Short mmCIF file of C-alpha atoms in Angstrom, two decimals:
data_model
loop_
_atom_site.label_atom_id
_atom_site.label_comp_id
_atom_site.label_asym_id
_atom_site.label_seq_id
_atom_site.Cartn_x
_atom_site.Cartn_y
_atom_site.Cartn_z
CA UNK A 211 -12.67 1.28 22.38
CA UNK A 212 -12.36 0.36 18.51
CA UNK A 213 -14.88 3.20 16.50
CA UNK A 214 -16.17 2.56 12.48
CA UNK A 215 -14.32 6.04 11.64
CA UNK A 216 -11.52 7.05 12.89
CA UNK A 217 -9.59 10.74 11.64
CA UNK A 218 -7.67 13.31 12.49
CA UNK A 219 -6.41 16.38 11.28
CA UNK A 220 -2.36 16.49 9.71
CA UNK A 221 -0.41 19.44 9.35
CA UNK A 222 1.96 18.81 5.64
CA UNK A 223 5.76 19.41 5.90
CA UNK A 224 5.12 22.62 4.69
CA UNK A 225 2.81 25.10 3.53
CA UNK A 226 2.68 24.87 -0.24
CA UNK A 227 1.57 27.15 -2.70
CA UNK A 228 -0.93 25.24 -3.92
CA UNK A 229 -2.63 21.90 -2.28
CA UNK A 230 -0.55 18.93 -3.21
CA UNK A 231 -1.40 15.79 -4.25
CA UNK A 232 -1.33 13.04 -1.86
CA UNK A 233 -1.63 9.01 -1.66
CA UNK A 234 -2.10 6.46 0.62
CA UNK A 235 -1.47 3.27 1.10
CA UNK A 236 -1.64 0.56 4.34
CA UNK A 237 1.35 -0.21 6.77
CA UNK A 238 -0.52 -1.92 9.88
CA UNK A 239 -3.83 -3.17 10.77
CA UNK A 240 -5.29 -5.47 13.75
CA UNK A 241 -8.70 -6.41 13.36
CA UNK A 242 -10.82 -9.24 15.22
CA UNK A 243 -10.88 -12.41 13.52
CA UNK A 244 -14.86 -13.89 12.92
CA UNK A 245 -16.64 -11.57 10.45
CA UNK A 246 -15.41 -9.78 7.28
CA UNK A 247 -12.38 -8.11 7.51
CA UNK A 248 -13.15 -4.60 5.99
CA UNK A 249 -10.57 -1.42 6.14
CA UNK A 250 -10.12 1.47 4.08
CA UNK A 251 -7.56 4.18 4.48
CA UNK A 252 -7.66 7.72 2.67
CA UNK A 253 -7.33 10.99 2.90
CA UNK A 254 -9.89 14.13 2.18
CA UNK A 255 -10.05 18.05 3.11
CA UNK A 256 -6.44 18.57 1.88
CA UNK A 257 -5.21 22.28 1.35
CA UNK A 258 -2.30 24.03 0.92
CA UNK A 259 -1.51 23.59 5.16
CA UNK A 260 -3.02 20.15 5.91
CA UNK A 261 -5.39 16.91 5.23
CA UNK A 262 -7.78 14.56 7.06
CA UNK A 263 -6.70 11.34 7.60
CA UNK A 264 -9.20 8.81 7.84
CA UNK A 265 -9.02 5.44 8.89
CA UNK A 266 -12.52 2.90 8.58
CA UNK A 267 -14.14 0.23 8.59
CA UNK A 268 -17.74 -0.90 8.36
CA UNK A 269 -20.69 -3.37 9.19
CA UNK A 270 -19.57 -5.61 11.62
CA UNK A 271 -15.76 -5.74 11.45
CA UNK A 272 -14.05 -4.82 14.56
CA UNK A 273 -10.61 -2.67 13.58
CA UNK A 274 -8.75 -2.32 16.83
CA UNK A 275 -5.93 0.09 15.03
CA UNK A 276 -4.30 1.12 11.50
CA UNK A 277 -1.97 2.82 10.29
CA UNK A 278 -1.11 4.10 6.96
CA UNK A 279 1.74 6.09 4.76
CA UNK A 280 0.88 9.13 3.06
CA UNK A 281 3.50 10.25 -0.15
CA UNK A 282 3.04 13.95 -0.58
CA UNK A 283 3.26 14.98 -4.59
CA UNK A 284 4.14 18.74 -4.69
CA UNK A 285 2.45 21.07 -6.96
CA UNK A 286 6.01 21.21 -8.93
CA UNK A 287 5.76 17.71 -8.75
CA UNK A 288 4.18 17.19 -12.49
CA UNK A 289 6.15 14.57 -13.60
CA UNK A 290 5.03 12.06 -11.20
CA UNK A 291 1.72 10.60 -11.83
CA UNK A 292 -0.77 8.73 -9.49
CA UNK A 293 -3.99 7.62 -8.66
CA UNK A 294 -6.13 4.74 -7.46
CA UNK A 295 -8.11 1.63 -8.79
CA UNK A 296 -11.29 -0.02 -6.93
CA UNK A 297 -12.15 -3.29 -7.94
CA UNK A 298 -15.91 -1.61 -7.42
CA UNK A 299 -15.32 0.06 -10.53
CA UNK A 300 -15.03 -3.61 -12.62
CA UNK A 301 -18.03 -5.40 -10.72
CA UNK A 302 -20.07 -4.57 -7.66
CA UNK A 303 -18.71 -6.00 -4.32
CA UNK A 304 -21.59 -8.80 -3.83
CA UNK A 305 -20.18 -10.83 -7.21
CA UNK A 306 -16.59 -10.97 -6.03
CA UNK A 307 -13.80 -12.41 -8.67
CA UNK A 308 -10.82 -14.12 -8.31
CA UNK A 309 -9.12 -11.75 -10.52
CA UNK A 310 -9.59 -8.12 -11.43
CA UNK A 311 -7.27 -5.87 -13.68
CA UNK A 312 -7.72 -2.82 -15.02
CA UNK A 313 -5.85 -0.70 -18.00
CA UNK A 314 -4.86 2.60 -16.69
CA UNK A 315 -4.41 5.01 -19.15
CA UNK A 316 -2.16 7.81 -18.34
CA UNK A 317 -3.46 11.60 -18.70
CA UNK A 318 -0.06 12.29 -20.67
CA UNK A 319 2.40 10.20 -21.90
CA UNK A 320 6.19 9.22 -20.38
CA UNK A 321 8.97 10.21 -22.94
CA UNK A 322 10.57 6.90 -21.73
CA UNK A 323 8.68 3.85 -19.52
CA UNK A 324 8.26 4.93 -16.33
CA UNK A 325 8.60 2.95 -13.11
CA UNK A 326 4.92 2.31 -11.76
CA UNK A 327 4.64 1.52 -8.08
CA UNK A 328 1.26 0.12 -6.60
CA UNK A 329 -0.30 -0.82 -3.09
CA UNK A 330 -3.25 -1.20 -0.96
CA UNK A 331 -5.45 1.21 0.87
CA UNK A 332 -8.63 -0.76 1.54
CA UNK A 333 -9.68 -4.76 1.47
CA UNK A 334 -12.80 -6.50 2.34
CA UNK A 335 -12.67 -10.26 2.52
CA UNK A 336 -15.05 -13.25 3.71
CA UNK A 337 -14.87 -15.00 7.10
CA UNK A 338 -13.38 -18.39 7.42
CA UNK A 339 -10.54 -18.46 5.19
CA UNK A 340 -7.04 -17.22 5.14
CA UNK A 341 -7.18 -13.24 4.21
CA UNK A 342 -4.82 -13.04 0.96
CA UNK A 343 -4.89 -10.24 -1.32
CA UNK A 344 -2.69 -8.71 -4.03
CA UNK A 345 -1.73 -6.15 -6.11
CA UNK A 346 0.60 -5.53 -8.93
CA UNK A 347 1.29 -4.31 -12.59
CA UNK A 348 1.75 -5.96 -15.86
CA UNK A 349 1.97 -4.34 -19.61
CA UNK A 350 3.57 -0.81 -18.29
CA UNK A 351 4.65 1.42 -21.34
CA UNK A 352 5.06 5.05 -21.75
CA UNK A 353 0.83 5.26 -22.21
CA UNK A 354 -0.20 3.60 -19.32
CA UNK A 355 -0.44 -0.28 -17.39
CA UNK A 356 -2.32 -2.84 -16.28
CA UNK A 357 -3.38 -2.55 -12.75
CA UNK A 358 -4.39 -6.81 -10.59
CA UNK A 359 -5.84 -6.93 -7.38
CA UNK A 360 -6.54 -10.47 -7.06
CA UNK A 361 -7.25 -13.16 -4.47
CA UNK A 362 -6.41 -16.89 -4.70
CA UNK A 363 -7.06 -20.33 -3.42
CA UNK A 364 -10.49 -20.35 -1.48
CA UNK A 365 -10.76 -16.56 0.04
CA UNK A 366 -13.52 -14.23 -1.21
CA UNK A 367 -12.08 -10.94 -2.06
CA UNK A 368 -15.57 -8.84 -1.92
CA UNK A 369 -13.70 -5.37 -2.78
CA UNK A 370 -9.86 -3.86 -2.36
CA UNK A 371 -8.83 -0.63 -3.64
CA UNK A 372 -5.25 -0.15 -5.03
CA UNK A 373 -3.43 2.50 -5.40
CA UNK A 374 -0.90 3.74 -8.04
CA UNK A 375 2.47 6.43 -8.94
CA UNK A 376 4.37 6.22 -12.44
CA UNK A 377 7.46 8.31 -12.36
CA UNK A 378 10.40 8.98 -15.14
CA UNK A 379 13.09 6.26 -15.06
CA UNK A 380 15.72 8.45 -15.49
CA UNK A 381 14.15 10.80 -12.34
CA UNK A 382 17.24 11.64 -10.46
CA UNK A 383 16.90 10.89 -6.44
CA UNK A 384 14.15 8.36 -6.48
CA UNK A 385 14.51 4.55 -6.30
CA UNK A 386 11.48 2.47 -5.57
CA UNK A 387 11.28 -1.44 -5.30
CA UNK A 388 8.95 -4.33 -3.60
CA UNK A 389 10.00 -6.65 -1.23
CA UNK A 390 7.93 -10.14 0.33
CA UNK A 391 8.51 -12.11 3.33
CA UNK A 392 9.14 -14.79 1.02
CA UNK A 393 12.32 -13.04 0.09
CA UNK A 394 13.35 -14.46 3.58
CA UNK A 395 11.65 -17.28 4.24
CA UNK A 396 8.93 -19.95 2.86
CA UNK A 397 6.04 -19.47 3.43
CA UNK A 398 4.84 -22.32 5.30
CA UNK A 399 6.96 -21.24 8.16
CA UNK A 400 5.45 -18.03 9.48
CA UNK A 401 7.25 -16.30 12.31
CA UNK A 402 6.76 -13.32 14.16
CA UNK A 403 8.90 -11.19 12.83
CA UNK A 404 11.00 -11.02 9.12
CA UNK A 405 13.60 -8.16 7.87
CA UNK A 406 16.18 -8.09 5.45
CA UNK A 407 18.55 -5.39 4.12
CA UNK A 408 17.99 -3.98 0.63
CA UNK A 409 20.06 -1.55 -1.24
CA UNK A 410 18.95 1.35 -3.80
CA UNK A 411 21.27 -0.50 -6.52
CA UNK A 412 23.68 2.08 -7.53
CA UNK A 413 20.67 4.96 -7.03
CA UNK A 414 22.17 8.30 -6.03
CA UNK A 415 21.46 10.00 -2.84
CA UNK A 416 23.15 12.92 -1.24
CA UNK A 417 21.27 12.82 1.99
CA UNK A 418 19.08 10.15 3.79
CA UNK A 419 16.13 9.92 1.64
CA UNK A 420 12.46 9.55 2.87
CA UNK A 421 10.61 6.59 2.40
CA UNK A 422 7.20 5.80 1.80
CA UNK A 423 5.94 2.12 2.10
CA UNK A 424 2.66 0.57 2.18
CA UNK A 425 1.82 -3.15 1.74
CA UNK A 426 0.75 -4.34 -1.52
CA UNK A 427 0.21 -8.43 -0.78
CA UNK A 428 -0.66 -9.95 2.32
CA UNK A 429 -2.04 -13.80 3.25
CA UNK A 430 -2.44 -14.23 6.79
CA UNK A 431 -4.25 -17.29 8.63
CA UNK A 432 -7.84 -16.57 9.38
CA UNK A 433 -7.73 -18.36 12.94
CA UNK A 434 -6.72 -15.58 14.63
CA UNK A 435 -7.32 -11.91 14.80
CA UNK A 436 -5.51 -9.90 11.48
CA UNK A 437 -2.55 -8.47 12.72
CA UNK A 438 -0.11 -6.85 10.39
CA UNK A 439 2.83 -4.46 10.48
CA UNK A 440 5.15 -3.02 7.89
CA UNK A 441 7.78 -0.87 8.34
CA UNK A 442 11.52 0.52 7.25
CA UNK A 443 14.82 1.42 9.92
CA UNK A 444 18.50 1.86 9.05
CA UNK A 445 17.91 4.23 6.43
CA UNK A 446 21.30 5.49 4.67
CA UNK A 447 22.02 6.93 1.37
CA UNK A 448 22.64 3.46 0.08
CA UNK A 449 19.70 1.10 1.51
CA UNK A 450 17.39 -0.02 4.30
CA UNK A 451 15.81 -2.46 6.61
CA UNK A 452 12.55 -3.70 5.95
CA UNK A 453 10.37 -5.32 8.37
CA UNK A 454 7.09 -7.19 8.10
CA UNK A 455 5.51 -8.55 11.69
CA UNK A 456 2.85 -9.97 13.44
CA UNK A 457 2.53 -10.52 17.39
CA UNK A 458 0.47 -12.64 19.78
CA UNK A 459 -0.55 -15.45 17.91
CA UNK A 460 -1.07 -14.15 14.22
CA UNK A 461 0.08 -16.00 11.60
CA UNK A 462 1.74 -14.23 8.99
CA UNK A 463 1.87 -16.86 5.53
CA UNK A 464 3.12 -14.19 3.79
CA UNK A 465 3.05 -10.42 2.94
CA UNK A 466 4.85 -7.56 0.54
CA UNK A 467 5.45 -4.29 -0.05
CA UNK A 468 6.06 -1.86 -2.11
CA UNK A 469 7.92 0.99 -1.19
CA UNK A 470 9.53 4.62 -3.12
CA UNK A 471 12.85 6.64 -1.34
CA UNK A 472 12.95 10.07 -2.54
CA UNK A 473 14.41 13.39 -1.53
#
């Protein structure tokens, strides 16, 4: 049966020496087309062993599952930034916008620019019209960017929640990149299922890196329930397989992500 709050209790990799730093960011979600759709991943409670996962929703909206990533910043990890933007924090959720941006200021400077990845963790849209929200960067220099979570045509975007990791350009084994359906295909032909290969570009890797990914754009017909997967396979030293789906009879306009291999 589909609960408001759902968590549950994840040991990290390792025990650190201090709690890390950790962020989140969406990879699936099916939830029942007819009211807002409202989800909001995150994580709390985390310690040098393990964190609380938590996956929500809220009023009406029924979230039959979700899944999320979860990057894990050690404490030696001090040259990679991160955080999170709500669009709560530009306007309050009952006078939604079209557009929201934000200028993030970081809490020390890059020597260089850094690369600044972003993606969502939470959305809550209207009823009745195609679910499509965004988020990406503009204006990134070594003292901070521009953070847009925006909507378009006629959906009401009431609230979304992005979230956000700058890291040295010159960082050795690290490569990051976003990737859309529309990379594939138009999107006025939705299907089922789209992949395609990328490669880290000439980034060096000794061993198969890890990969976090979390979607950062999606637009998805509101006839049907919300049904949404992203994922990665074939990982090698030298690139992947991306994959963004839908089953039973969701349609899928479009949908990125955004996604950071590191070891």
């Amino acid at each position: 049966m589909p609960e408001k709050k759902t968590s549950k209790t994840i040991n990290l990799p390792q025990p650190y020496v201090a709690p890390p730093r950790l962020v989140v960011g969406l990879t699936s979600v099916d939830m029942q087309a007819g009211t807002n759709l409202r989800v909001q991943a995150y994580a709390d409670g985390i310690d040098r062993q393990k964190y609380t996962a938590h996956m929500d929703t809220w009023a009406d909206t029924t979230l039959y599952s979700g899944r999320f990533d979860a990057l894990v910043l050690k404490p030696a990890n001090m040259d990679i930034l991160s955080g999170q933007f709500s669009t709560g924090e530009d306007h309050p959720w009952n006078e939604p916008k079209v557009k929201t941006s934000r200028r993030i200021n970081f809490e020390r400077p890059f020597i260089t620019t850094p690369k600044v990845v972003v993606f969502l963790n939470s959305f809550d849209t209207g009823s009745g019209s195609s679910t499509r929200v965004t988020t990406y960067t503009s204006g990134i220099d070594t003292n901070g960017f521009t953070i847009h979570i925006d909507t378009w045509s006629d959906t009401t975007l009431y609230s979304a929640i992005a979230g956000w990791v700058a890291y040295p350009e010159d960082k050795d084994y690290i490569f990051s990149g976003t990737a859309n359906t529309m990379d594939a295909r138009p999107w006025q032909t939705p299907q089922a299922q789209t992949q395609k290969n990328i490669s880290f570009q000439g980034a060096s890797f000794l061993k198969k890196p890890t990969i976090f990914v979390a979607l950062n754009s999606i637009d998805i017909s509101a006839q049907t329930n919300l049904r949404i997967r992203a994922y990665v396979d074939n990982i090698t030293t030298s690139g992947l397989t991306w994959h963004i789906d839908s089953w039973a009879d969701t349609k899928i306009w479009s949908a990125g992500i955004s996604y950071i291999a590191f070891h």
